[in-house]
Coordinates of C-alpha atoms in Angstrom, one line a residue:
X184 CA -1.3 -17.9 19.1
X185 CA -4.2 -15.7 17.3
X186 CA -6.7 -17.6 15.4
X187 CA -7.4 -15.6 12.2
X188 CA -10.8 -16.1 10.7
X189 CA -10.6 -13.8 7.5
X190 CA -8.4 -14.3 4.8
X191 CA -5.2 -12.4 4.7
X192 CA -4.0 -10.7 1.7
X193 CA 0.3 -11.0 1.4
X194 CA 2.5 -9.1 -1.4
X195 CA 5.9 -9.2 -1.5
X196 CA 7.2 -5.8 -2.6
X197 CA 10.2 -5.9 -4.8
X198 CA 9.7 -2.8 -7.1
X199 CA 8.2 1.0 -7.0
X200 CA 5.7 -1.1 -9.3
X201 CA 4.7 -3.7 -6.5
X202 CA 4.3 -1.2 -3.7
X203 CA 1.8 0.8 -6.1
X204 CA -0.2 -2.0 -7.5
X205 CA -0.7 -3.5 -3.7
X206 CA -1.7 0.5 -2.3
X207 CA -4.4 0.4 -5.2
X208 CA -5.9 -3.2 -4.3
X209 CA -5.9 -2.3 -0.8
X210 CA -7.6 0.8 -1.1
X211 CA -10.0 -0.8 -3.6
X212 CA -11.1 -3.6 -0.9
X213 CA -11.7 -1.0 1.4
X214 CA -14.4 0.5 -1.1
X215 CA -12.5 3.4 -1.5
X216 CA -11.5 6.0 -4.6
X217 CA -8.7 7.7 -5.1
X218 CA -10.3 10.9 -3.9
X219 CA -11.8 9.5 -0.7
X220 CA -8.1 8.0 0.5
X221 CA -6.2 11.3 -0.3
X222 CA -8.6 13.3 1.4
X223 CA -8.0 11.2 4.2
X224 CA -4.3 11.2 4.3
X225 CA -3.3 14.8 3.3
X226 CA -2.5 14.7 -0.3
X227 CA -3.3 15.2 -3.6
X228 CA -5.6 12.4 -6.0
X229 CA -2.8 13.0 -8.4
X230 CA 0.3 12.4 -6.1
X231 CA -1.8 9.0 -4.9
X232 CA -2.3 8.2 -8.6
X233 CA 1.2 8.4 -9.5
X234 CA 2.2 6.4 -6.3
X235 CA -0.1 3.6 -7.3
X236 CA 1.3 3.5 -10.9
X237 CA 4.2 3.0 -9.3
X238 CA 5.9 6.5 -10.0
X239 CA 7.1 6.8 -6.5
X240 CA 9.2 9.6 -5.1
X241 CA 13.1 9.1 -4.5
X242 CA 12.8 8.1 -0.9
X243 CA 10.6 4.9 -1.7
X244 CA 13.5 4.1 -4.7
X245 CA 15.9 4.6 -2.2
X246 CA 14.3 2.4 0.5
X247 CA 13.5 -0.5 -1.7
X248 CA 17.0 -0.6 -3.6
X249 CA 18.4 -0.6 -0.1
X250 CA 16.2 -3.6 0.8
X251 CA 17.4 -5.7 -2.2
X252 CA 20.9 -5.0 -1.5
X253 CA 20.5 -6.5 2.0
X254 CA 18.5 -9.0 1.3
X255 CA 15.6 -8.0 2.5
X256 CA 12.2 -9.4 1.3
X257 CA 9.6 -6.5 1.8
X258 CA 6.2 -7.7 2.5
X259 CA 2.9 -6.0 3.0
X260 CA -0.5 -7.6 4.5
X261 CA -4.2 -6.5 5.1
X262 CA -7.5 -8.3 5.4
X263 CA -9.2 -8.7 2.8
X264 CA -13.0 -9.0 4.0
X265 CA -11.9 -5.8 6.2
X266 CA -13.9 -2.9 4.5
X267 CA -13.4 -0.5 7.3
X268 CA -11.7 3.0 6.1
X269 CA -9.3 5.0 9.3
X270 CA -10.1 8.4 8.9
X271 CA -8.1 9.8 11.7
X272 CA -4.6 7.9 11.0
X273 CA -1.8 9.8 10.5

């Protein structure tokens, strides 16, 4: 068993809406603006923007309406004292 010394950050995603809100507060405790991610990543500010107001594309609708009807419960963690930014992830 891993001993984790930092706290750990947990959302559960249940709407377009979650998923954006918890991509912004990520990014944000990384020190990061919406210019410096995208840059990072291959897109636009805007297309970021929109995905962290939760104006995602069809795939992400389709993918989390999926998940409900299943019964899945979508979660997403990060640390939160982790203010490291990847630049080379793809």
């Amino acid at each position: 068993m891993v001993e984790r010394s930092d706290p750990v950050r947990v959302v559960r995603v249940r709407s377009e809406r979650d998923l954006g809100l918890a991509l912004r507060e990520a990014r944000r405790s990384r020190g990061l603006t919406q210019a410096d991610l995208a840059e990072q990543i291959g897109i636009e500010r805007a297309y970021l923007a929109a995905l962290e107001a939760g104006r995602s594309t069809r795939l992400v609708g389709h993918l989390l309406r999926s998940f409900r009807r299943l019964g899945v419960n979508v979660t997403i963690s990060w640390d939160v004292s982790d203010k490291r930014s990847e630049s080379n992830d793809d």
